[in-house]
mmCIF file of C-alpha atoms and ligand atoms in Angstrom:
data_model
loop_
_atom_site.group_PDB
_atom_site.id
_atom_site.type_symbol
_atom_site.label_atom_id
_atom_site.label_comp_id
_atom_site.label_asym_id
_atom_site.label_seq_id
_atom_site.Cartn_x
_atom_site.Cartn_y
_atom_site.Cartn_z
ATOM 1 C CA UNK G 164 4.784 10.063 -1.745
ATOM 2 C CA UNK G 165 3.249 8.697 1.436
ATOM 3 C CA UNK G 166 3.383 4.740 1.724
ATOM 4 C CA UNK G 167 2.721 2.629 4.741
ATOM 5 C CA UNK G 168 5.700 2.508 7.082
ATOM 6 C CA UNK G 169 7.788 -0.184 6.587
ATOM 7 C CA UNK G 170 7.479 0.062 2.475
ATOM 8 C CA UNK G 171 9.927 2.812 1.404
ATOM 9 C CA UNK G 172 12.559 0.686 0.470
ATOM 10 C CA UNK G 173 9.441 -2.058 -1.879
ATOM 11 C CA UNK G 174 8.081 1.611 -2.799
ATOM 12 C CA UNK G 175 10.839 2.758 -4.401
ATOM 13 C CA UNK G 176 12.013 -0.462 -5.835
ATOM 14 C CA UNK G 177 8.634 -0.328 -7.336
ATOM 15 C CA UNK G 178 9.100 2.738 -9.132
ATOM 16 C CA UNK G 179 12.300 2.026 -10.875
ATOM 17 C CA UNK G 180 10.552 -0.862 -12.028
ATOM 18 C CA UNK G 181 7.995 0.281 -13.776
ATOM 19 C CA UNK G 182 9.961 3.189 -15.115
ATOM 20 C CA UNK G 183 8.185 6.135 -12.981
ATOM 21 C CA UNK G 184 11.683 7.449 -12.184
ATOM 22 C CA UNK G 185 14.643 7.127 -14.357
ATOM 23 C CA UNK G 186 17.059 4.868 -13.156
ATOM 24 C CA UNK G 187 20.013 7.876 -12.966
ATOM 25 C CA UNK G 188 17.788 9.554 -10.669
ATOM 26 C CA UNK G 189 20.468 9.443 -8.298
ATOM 27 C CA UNK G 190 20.290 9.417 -3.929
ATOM 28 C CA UNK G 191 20.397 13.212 -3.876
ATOM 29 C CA UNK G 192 16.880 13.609 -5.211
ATOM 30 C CA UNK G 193 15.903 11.207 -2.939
ATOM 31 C CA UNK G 194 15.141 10.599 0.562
ATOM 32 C CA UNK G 195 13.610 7.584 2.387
ATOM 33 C CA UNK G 196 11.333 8.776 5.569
ATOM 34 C CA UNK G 197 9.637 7.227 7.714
ATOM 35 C CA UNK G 198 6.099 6.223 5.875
ATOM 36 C CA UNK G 199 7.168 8.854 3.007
ATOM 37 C CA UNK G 200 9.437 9.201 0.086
ATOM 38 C CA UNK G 201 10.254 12.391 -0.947
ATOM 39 C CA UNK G 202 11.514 12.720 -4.454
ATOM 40 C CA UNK G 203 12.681 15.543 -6.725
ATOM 41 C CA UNK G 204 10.549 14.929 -10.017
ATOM 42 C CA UNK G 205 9.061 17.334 -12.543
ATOM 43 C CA UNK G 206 4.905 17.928 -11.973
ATOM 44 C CA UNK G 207 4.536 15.393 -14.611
ATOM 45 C CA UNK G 208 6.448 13.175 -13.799
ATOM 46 C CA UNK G 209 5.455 13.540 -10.075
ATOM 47 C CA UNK G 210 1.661 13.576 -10.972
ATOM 48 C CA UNK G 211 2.255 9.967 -12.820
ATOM 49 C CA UNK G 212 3.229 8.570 -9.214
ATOM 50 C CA UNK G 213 -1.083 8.619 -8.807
ATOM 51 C CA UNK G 214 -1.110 6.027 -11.344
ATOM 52 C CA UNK G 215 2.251 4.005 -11.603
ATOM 53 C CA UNK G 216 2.736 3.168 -7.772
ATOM 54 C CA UNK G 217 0.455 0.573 -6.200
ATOM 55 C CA UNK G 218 2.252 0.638 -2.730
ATOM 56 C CA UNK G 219 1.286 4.405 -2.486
ATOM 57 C CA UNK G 220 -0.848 5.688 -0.089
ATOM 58 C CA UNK G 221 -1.116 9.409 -1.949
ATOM 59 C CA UNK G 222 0.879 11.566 -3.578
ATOM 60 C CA UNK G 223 2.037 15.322 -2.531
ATOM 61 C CA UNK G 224 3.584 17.911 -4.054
ATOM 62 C CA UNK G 225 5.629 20.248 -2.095
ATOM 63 C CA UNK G 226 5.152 23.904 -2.570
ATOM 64 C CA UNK G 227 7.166 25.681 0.297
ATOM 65 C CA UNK G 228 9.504 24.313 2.949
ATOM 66 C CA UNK G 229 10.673 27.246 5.699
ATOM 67 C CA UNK G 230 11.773 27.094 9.569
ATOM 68 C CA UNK G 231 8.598 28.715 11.316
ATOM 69 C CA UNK G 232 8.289 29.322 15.401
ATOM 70 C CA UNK G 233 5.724 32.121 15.159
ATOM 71 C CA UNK G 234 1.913 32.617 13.591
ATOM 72 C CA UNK G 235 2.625 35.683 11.733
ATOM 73 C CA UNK G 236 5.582 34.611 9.986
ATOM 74 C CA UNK G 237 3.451 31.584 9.473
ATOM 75 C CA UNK G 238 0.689 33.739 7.757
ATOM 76 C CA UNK G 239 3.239 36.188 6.001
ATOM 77 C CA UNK G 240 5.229 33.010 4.016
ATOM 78 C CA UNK G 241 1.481 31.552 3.144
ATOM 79 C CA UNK G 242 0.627 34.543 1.905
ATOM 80 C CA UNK G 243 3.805 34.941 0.012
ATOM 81 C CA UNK G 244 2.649 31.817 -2.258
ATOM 82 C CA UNK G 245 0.919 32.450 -5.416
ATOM 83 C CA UNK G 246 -1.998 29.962 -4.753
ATOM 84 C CA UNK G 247 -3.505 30.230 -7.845
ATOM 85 C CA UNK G 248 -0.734 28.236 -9.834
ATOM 86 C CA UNK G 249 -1.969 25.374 -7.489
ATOM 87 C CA UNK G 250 -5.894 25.769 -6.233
ATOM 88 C CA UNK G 251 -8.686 26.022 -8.657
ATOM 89 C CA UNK G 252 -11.819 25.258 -6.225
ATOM 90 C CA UNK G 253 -12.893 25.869 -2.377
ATOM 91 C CA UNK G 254 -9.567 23.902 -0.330
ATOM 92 C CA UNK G 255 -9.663 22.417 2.937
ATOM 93 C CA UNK G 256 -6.224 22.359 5.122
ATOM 94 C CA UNK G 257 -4.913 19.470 6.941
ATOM 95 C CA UNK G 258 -2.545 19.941 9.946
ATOM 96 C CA UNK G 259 0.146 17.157 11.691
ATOM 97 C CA UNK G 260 2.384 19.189 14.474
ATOM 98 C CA UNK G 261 5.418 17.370 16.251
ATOM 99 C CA UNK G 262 7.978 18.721 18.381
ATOM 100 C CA UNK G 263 7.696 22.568 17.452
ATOM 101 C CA UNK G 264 6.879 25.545 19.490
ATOM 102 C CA UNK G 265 3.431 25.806 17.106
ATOM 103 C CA UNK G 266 1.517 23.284 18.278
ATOM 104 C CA UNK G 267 -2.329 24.406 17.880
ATOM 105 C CA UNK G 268 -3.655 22.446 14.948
ATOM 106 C CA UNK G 269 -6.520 25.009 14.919
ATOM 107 C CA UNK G 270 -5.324 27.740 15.247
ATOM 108 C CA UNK G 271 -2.082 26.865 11.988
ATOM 109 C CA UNK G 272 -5.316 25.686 10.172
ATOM 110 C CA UNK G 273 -7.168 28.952 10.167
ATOM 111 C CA UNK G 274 -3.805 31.071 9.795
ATOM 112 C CA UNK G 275 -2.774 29.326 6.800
ATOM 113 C CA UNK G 276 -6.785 29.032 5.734
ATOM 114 C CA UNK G 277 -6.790 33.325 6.264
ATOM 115 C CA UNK G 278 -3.598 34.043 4.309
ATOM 116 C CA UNK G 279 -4.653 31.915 1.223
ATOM 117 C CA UNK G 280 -7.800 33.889 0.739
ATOM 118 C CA UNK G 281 -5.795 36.729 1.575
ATOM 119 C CA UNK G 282 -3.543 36.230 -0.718
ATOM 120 C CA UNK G 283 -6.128 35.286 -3.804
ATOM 121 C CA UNK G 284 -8.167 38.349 -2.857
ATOM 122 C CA UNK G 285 -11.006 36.067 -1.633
ATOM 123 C CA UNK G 286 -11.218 34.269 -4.813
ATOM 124 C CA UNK G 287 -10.219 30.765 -3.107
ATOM 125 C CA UNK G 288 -11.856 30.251 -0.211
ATOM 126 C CA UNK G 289 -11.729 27.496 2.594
ATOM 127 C CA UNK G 290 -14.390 24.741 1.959
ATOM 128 C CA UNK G 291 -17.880 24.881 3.529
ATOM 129 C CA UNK G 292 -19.859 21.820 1.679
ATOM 130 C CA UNK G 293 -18.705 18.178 2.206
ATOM 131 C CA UNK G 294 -20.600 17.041 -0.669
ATOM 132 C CA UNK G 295 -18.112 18.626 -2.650
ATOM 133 C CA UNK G 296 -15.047 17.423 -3.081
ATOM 134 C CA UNK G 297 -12.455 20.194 -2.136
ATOM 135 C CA UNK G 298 -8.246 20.399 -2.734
ATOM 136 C CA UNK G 299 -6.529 19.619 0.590
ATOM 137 C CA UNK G 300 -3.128 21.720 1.708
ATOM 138 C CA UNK G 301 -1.174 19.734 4.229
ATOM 139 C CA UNK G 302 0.722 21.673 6.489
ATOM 140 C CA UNK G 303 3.230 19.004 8.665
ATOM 141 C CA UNK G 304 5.440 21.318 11.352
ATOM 142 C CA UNK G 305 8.154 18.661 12.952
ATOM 143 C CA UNK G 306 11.273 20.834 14.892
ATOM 144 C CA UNK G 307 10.148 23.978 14.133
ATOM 145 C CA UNK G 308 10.416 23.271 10.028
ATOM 146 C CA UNK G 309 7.027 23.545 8.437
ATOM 147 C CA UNK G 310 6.458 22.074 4.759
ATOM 148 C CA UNK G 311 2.959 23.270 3.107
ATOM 149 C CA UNK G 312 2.133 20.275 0.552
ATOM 150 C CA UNK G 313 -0.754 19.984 -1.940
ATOM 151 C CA UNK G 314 -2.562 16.272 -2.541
ATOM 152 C CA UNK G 315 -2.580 15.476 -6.000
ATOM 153 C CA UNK G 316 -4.408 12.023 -5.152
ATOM 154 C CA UNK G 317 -7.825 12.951 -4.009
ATOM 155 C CA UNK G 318 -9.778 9.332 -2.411
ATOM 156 C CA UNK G 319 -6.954 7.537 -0.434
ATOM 157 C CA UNK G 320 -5.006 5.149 -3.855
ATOM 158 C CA UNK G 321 -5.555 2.319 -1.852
ATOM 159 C CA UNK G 322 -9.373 2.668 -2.336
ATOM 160 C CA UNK G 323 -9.107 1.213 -6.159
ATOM 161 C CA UNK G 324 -13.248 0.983 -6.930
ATOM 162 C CA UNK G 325 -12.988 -3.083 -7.293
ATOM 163 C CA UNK G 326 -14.317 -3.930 -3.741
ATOM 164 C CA UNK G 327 -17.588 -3.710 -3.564
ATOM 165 C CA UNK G 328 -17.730 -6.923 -1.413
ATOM 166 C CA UNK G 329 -15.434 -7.996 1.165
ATOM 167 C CA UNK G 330 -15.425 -11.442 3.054
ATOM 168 C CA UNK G 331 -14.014 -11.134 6.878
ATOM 169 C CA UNK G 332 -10.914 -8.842 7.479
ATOM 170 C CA UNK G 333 -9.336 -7.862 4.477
ATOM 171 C CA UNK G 334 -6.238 -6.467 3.687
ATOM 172 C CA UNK G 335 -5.643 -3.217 2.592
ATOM 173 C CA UNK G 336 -5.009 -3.216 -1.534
ATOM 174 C CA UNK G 337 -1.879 -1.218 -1.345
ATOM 175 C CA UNK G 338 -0.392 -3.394 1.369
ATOM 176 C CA UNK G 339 -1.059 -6.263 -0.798
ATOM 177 C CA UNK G 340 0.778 -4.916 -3.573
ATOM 178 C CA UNK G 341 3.255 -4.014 -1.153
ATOM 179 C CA UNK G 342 3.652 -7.930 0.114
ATOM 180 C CA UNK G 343 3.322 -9.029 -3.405
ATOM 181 C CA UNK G 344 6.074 -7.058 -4.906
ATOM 182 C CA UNK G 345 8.204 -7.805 -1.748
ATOM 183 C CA UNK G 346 7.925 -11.458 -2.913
ATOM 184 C CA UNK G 347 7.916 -11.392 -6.864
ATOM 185 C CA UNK G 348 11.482 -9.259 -6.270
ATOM 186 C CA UNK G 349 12.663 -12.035 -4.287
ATOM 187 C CA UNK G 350 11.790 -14.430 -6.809
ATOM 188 C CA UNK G 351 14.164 -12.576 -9.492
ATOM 189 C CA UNK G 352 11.090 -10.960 -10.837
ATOM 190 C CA UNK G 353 10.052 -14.463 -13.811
ATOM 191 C CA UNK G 354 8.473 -13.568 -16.422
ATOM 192 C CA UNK G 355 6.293 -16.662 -16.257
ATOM 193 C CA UNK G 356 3.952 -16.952 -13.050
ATOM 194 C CA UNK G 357 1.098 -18.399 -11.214
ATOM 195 C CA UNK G 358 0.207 -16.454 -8.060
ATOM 196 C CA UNK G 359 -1.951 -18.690 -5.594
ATOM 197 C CA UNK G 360 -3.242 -17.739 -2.105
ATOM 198 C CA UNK G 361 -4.621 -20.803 0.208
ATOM 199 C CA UNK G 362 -6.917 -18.817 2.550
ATOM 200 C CA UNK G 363 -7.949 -16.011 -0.042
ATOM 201 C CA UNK G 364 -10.848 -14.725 1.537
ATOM 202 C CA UNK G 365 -12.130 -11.248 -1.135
ATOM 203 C CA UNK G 366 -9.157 -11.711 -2.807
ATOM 204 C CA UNK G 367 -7.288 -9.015 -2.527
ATOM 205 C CA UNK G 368 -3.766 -10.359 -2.882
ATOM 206 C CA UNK G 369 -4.495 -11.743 -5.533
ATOM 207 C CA UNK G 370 -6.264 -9.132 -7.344
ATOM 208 C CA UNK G 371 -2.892 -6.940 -6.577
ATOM 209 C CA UNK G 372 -0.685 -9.264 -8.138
ATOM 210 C CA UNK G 373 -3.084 -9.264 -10.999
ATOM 211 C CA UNK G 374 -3.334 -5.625 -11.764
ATOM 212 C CA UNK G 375 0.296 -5.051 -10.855
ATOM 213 C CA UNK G 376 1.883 -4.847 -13.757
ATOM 214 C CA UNK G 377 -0.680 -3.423 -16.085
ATOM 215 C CA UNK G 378 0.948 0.355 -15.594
ATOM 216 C CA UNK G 379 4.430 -0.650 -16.548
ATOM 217 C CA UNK G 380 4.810 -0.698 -20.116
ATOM 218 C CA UNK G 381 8.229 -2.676 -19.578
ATOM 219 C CA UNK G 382 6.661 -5.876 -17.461
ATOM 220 C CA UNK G 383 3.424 -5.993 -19.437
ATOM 221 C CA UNK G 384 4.878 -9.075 -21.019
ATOM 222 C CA UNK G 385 4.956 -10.522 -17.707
ATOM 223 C CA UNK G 386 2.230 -13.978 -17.930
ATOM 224 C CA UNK G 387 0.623 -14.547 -14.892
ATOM 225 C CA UNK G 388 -2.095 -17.111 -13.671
ATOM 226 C CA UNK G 389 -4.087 -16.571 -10.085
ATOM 227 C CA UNK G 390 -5.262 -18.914 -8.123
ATOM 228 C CA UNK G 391 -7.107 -18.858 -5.288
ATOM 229 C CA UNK G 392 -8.650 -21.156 -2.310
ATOM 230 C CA UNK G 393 -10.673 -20.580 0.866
ATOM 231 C CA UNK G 394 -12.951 -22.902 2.881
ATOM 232 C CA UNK G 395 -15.823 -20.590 2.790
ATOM 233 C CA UNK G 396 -17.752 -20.251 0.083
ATOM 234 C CA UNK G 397 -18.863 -16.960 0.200
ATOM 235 C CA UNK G 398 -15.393 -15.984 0.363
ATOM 236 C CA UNK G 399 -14.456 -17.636 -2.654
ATOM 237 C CA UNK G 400 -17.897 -16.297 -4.627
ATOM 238 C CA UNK G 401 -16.576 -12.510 -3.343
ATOM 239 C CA UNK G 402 -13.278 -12.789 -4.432
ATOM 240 C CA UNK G 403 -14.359 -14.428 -7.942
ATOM 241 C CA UNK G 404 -16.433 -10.849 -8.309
ATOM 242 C CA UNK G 405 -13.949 -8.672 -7.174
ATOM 243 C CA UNK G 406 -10.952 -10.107 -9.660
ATOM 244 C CA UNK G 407 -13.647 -9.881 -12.265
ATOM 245 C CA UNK G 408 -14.254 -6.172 -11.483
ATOM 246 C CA UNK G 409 -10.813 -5.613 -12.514
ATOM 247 C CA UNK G 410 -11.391 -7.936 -15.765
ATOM 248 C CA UNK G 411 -7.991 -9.693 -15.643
ATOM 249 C CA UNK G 412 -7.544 -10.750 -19.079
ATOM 250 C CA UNK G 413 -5.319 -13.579 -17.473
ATOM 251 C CA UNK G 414 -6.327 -17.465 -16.064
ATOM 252 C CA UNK G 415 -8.173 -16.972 -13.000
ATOM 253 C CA UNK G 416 -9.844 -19.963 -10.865
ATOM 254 C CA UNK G 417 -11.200 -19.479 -7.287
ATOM 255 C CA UNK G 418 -12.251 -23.183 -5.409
ATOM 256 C CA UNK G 419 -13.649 -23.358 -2.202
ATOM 257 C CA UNK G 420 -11.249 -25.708 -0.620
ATOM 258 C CA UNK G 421 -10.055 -26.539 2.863
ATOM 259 C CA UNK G 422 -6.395 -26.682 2.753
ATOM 260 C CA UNK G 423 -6.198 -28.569 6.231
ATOM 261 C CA UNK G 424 -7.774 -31.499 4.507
ATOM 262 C CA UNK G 425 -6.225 -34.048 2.736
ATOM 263 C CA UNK G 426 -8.415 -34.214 -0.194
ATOM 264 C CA UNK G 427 -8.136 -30.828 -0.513
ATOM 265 C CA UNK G 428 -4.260 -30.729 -0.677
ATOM 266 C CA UNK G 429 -4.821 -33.116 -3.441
ATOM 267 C CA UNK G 430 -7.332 -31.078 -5.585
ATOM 268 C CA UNK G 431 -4.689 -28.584 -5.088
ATOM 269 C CA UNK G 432 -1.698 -30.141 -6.384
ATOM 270 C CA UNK G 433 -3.591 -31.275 -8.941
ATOM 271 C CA UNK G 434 -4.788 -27.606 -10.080
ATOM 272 C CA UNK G 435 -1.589 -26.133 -9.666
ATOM 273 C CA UNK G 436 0.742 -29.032 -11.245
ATOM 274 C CA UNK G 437 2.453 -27.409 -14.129
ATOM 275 C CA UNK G 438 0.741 -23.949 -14.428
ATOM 276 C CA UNK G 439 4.019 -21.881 -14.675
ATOM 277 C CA UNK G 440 7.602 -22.310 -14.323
ATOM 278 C CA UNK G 441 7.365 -20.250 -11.571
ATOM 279 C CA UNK G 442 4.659 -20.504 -8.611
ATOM 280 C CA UNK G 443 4.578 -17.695 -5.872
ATOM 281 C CA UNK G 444 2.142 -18.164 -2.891
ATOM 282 C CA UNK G 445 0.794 -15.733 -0.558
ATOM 283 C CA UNK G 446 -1.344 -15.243 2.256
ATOM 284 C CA UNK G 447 -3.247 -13.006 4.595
ATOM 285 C CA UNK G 448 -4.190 -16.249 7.342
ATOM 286 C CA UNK G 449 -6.264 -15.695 10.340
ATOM 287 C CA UNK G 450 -4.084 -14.033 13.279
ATOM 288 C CA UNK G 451 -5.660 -16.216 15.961
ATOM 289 C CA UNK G 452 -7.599 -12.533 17.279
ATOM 290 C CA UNK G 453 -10.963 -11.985 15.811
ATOM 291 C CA UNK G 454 -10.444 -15.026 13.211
ATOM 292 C CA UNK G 455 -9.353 -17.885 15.166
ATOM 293 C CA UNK G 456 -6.259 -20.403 13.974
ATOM 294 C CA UNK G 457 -8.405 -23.298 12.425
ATOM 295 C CA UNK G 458 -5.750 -25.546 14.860
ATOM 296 C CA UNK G 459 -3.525 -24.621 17.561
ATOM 297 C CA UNK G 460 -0.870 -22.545 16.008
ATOM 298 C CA UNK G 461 2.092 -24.060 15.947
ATOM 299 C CA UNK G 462 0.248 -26.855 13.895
ATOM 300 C CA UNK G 463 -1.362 -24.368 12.079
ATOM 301 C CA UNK G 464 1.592 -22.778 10.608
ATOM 302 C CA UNK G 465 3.567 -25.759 9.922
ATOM 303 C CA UNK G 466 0.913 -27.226 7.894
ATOM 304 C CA UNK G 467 0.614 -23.790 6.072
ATOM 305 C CA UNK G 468 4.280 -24.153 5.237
ATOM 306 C CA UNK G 469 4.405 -28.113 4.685
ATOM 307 C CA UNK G 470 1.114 -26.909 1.584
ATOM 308 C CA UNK G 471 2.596 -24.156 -0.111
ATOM 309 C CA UNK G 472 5.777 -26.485 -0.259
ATOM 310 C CA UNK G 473 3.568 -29.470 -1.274
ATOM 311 C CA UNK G 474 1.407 -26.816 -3.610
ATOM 312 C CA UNK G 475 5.145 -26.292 -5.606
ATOM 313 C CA UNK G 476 5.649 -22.857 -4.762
ATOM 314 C CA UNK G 477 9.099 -22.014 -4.919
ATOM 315 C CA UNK G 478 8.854 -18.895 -3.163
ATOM 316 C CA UNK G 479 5.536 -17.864 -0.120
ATOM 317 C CA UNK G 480 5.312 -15.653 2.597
ATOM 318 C CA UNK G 481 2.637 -15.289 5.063
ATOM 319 C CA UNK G 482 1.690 -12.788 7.138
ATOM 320 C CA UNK G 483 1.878 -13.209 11.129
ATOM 321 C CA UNK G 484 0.761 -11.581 14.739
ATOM 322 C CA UNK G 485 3.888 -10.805 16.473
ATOM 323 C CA UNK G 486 2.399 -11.993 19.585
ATOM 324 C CA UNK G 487 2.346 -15.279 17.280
ATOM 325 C CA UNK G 488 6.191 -15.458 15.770
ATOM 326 C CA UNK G 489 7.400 -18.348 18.496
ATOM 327 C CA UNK G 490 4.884 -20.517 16.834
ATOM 328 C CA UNK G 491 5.865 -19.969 13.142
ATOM 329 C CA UNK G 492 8.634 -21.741 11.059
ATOM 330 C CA UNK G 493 11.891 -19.811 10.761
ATOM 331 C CA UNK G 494 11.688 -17.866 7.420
ATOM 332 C CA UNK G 495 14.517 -16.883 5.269
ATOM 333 C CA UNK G 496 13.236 -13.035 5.122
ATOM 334 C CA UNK G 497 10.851 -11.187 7.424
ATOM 335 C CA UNK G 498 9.738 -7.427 7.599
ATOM 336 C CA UNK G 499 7.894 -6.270 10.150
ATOM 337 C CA UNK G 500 4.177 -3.332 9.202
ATOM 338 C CA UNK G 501 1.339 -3.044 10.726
ATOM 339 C CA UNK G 502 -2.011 -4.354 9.418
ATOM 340 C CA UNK G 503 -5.302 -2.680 10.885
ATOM 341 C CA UNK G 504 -3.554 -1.430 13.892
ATOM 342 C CA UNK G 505 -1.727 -4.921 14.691
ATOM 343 C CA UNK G 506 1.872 -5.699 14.964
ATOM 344 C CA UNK G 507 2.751 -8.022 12.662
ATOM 345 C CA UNK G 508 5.636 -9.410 10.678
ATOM 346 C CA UNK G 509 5.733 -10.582 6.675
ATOM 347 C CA UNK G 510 7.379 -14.205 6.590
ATOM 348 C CA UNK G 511 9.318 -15.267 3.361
ATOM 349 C CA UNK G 512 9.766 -19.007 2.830
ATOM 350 C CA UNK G 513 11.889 -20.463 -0.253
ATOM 351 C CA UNK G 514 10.708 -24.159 -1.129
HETATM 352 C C1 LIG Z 121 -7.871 -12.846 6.995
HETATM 353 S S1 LIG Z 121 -8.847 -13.725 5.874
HETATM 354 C C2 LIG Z 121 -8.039 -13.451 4.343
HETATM 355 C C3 LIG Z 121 -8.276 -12.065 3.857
HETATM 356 C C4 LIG Z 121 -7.814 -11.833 2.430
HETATM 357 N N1 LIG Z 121 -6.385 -11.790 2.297
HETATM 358 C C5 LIG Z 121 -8.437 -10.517 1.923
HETATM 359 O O1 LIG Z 121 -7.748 -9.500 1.845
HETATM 360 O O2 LIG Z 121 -9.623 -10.521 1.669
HETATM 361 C C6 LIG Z 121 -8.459 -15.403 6.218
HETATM 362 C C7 LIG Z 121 -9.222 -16.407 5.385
HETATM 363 O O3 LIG Z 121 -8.707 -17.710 5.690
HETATM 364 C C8 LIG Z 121 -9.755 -18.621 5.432
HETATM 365 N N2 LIG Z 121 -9.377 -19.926 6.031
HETATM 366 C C9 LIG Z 121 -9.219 -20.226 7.344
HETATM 367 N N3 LIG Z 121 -8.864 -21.522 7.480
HETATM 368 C C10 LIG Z 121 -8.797 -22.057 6.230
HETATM 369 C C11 LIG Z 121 -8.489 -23.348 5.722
HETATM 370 N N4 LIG Z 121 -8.182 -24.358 6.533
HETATM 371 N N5 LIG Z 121 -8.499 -23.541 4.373
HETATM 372 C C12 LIG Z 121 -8.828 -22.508 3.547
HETATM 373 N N6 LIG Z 121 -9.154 -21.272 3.985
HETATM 374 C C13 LIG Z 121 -9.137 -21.041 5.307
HETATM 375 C C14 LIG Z 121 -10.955 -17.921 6.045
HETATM 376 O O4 LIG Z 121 -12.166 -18.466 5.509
HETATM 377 C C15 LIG Z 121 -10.714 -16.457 5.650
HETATM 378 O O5 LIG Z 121 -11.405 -16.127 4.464
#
């Protein structure tokens, strides 16, 4: 299972959750990488990933795993694969090479490409038409081991269908589930919630908590109310679409408020008082970069801190530029991903 680097550990957590693996599936059929989990599941079980995990970036299944330093042992092993247990339509092959003496991602592409038509007698054949959508074999060599994976995922999970807008740089959905779940398990996982995000922009965090425990028969029970707030209107009328593509059956209010403003902290309080036993906040604020800090940033984060404290959250976390940690309250937790190609760091705060 590939996840963004930095959410193994959440990834798996996630999974014993919501039941995907049994909880005696014990460390030997399972190994934390880096960006990847690799787990030893029946196809069913291991197909179910697709659907259960909402950190998950896609899910593979292995098919060979063999130490490799030449091409025609390369083509030989391929070939030594009955394919058609695994391809039904034209394939396309997808190569990552690190640290081995086979190196040319063309040249493995078209060897493994060669043997499995070989092998199938022609009857599979590499793909020649984008418009349709072919099966992809990954073949990753790292120290001379090569592993020869099929995707059982297709489009990328993180593309879920409920975006059709987006206001200025949002985050990806499965890193929002990610930060989410990162923050409901340090709550103690309540059963009773109200999610709210300050600066919510499309929404996206909150539309993660909201779907998050709809495939896990066990926390279905979970209640859970979302809230949301961003100066900018469009933002808010974006992210009001986009939870209502997902028709959350639970509370949902979007405002356009300004946070910074003392009026608006009050509308705020006001919305929030008494919603759930439990309040979780979480945010996704401007990194100072492309968005600029609405106030210098060491003023900026404090007041961020000094709302979700004044908002009743008992539990928030924020996300953070590196470059920007010197201005930023000390949290009690921090885990450093990257978002969009920047460093950055996931603060926890406890009220
Ligand atoms: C990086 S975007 C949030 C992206 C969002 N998490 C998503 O995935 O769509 C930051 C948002 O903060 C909002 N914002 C900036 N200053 C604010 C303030 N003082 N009060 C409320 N919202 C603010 C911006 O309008 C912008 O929508």
């Amino acid at each position: 299972m590939i996840v963004p680097p930095g959410f193994e550990k959440l990834a798996l957590s996630e999974l014993y959750f919501k039941q995907a693996i049994s909880s005696d599936l014990d460390s030997s059929h399972i190994r934390i990488l880096k960006g990847g989990i690799e787990l030893d599941l029946d196809l069913d079980a291991g197909l179910q990933l697709n659907v259960k995990s909402h950190l998950a970036t896609r899910v593979l299944v292995r098919i060979e795993k063999f130490r490799c330093r030449d091409f025609p042992k390369l083509f030989k092993k391929t070939q030594g694969i009955d394919w058609s247990k695994w391809l039904k339509g034209p394939f396309e092959v997808s190569v990552s090479a690190h640290r081995s003496r086979l190196m040319n991602k063309k040249r493995i592409e078209s060897t493994v490409g060669e043997a499995i038509e070989k092998q199938s007698k022609n009857k599979l054949k590499r793909s020649v038409d984008d418009s349709i959508l072919a099966q992809t074999v990954y073949v990753r060599f790292d120290n001379d081991e090569v592993e020869l994976s099929l995707d059982t995922s297709g489009e990328a999970l993180f593309k879920r269908g409920y975006k059709h807008l987006e206001a200025t740089a949002p985050i990806r959905e499965n890193l929002a589930a990610g930060l989410f779940w990162a923050l409901y398990e340090k709550a103690g996982r309540p059963k009773d919630i109200a999610v709210c995000d300050l600066m919510c922009g499309s929404g996206t965090l909150l539309t993660e908590a909201g779907i998050f425990f709809e495939t896990n028969q066990a926390a279905e029970s979970t209640k859970l109310k979302i809230f949301g707030f961003d100066k900018d209107n469009d933002a808010v009328q974006i992210a009001k679409k986009n939870i209502s593509n997902v028709s959350l059956q639970k509370v949902s209010q979007v405002t356009a408020i300004d946070f910074l403003e003392a009026d608006g902290m009050q509308q705020i309080k006001a919305q929030l008082s008494r919603q759930a036993p439990f309040q979780i906040g979480i945010s996704n604020p401007p990194y100072g970069m492309r968005l600029k800090w609405p106030r210098p940033p060491q003023e900026f984060y404090r007041a961020l801190v000094e709302a979700y404290r004044a908002a009743g959250c008992q539990i928030f976390g924020f996300i953070v530029p590196r470059s920007a940690l010197k201005s930023v309250p000390r949290p009690i937790e921090s885990f450093p991903f990257k978002n969009g190609g920047i460093d950055v760091v996931f603060n926890i705060y406890e009220n």
